[in-house]
Amino acid sequence: MLSKSKVAEIADQVLRRTLGQHGYDHAEVRFGDDHDGAPSIFIDAFFREGSDATPGQATLTSITGLSSAFRGQGEDRFPYFRARFVGDEIGVE
């Protein structure tokens, strides 16, 4: 399994490439279990103020890019992705 810092580095590289033109600013990464108890990676991508919702194709490219990049490094945890925009209300999990 990759370290949190390595996962964050890879995530930022992928997201800058796929979402940079749509206002991507930074990502926050955490590890935890998903709803079935499987070890997972949770990635929140934060966007600059004034950014609009990302086009579906850009989001899909980001998700598949993250998954491929992690698998290419031997990571087997599933990456969950969320886009966060200024003004979003973030619930307690």
Short mmCIF file of C-alpha atoms in Angstrom, two decimals:
data_model
loop_
_atom_site.label_atom_id
_atom_site.label_comp_id
_atom_site.label_asym_id
_atom_site.label_seq_id
_atom_site.Cartn_x
_atom_site.Cartn_y
_atom_site.Cartn_z
CA MET A 1 0.00 0.00 0.00
CA LEU A 2 1.14 3.50 -0.79
CA SER A 3 1.76 6.08 1.93
CA LYS A 4 -0.62 8.99 2.37
CA SER A 5 2.00 11.43 1.06
CA LYS A 6 2.59 9.33 -2.08
CA VAL A 7 -1.17 9.00 -2.70
CA ALA A 8 -1.55 12.78 -2.29
CA GLU A 9 1.34 13.41 -4.71
CA ILE A 10 -0.12 11.10 -7.37
CA ALA A 11 -3.63 12.48 -6.89
CA ASP A 12 -2.42 16.06 -7.30
CA GLN A 13 -0.51 15.18 -10.49
CA VAL A 14 -3.53 13.47 -12.04
CA LEU A 15 -6.02 16.13 -10.98
CA ARG A 16 -3.86 19.04 -12.16
CA ARG A 17 -3.64 17.37 -15.55
CA THR A 18 -7.33 16.48 -15.83
CA LEU A 19 -9.06 19.28 -13.91
CA GLY A 20 -6.56 22.15 -13.87
CA GLN A 21 -8.30 24.01 -16.67
CA HIS A 22 -11.57 23.73 -14.72
CA GLY A 23 -10.28 25.49 -11.60
CA TYR A 24 -8.76 22.62 -9.61
CA ASP A 25 -6.81 24.00 -6.63
CA HIS A 26 -5.77 21.17 -4.33
CA ALA A 27 -6.73 17.76 -2.99
CA GLU A 28 -7.16 16.35 0.47
CA VAL A 29 -6.64 12.62 0.96
CA ARG A 30 -7.73 10.34 3.75
CA PHE A 31 -7.74 6.60 4.25
CA GLY A 32 -10.68 4.70 5.69
CA ASP A 33 -13.14 1.92 5.11
CA ASP A 34 -15.96 2.19 2.59
CA HIS A 35 -19.60 1.24 3.25
CA ASP A 36 -18.71 -2.45 2.93
CA GLY A 37 -15.73 -2.19 5.26
CA ALA A 38 -13.14 -2.41 2.48
CA PRO A 39 -9.99 -0.30 2.92
CA SER A 40 -10.33 2.71 0.60
CA ILE A 41 -8.83 6.04 -0.41
CA PHE A 42 -11.03 9.14 -0.19
CA ILE A 43 -10.00 12.13 -2.30
CA ASP A 44 -11.64 15.54 -2.09
CA ALA A 45 -10.68 17.82 -4.98
CA PHE A 46 -11.10 21.50 -4.09
CA PHE A 47 -11.73 24.13 -6.76
CA ARG A 48 -10.94 27.84 -6.82
CA GLU A 49 -13.67 30.38 -6.14
CA GLY A 50 -15.74 31.06 -9.25
CA SER A 51 -15.19 27.59 -10.71
CA ASP A 52 -18.22 25.94 -12.25
CA ALA A 53 -19.12 22.29 -12.03
CA THR A 54 -16.70 20.22 -14.05
CA PRO A 55 -17.87 18.62 -17.29
CA GLY A 56 -18.78 14.96 -16.90
CA GLN A 57 -16.03 13.79 -19.24
CA ALA A 58 -13.37 15.65 -17.24
CA THR A 59 -14.64 14.11 -14.02
CA LEU A 60 -14.71 10.63 -15.53
CA THR A 61 -11.19 11.09 -16.91
CA SER A 62 -10.04 12.14 -13.44
CA ILE A 63 -11.58 9.14 -11.72
CA THR A 64 -10.18 6.63 -14.21
CA GLY A 65 -6.83 8.44 -14.16
CA LEU A 66 -6.62 8.19 -10.38
CA SER A 67 -7.53 4.51 -10.41
CA SER A 68 -5.01 3.70 -13.16
CA ALA A 69 -2.21 5.70 -11.55
CA PHE A 70 -2.70 4.02 -8.18
CA ARG A 71 -2.95 0.52 -9.67
CA GLY A 72 0.21 1.24 -11.66
CA GLN A 73 1.99 1.82 -8.34
CA GLY A 74 0.64 -1.41 -6.82
CA GLU A 75 -2.14 0.24 -4.80
CA ASP A 76 -5.21 -1.97 -4.49
CA ARG A 77 -7.49 0.27 -2.41
CA PHE A 78 -10.37 1.82 -4.36
CA PRO A 79 -10.21 5.62 -4.75
CA TYR A 80 -13.42 7.51 -3.99
CA PHE A 81 -13.56 11.00 -5.52
CA ARG A 82 -15.53 14.12 -4.55
CA ALA A 83 -15.41 17.58 -6.12
CA ARG A 84 -15.66 20.46 -3.63
CA PHE A 85 -16.54 24.00 -4.67
CA VAL A 86 -16.43 27.22 -2.65
CA GLY A 87 -19.72 27.50 -0.78
CA ASP A 88 -20.43 23.76 -0.72
CA GLU A 89 -21.91 22.52 2.51
CA ILE A 90 -19.90 19.57 3.71
CA GLY A 91 -21.79 17.16 5.94
CA VAL A 92 -20.42 15.19 8.82
CA GLU A 93 -19.50 11.64 7.93
#
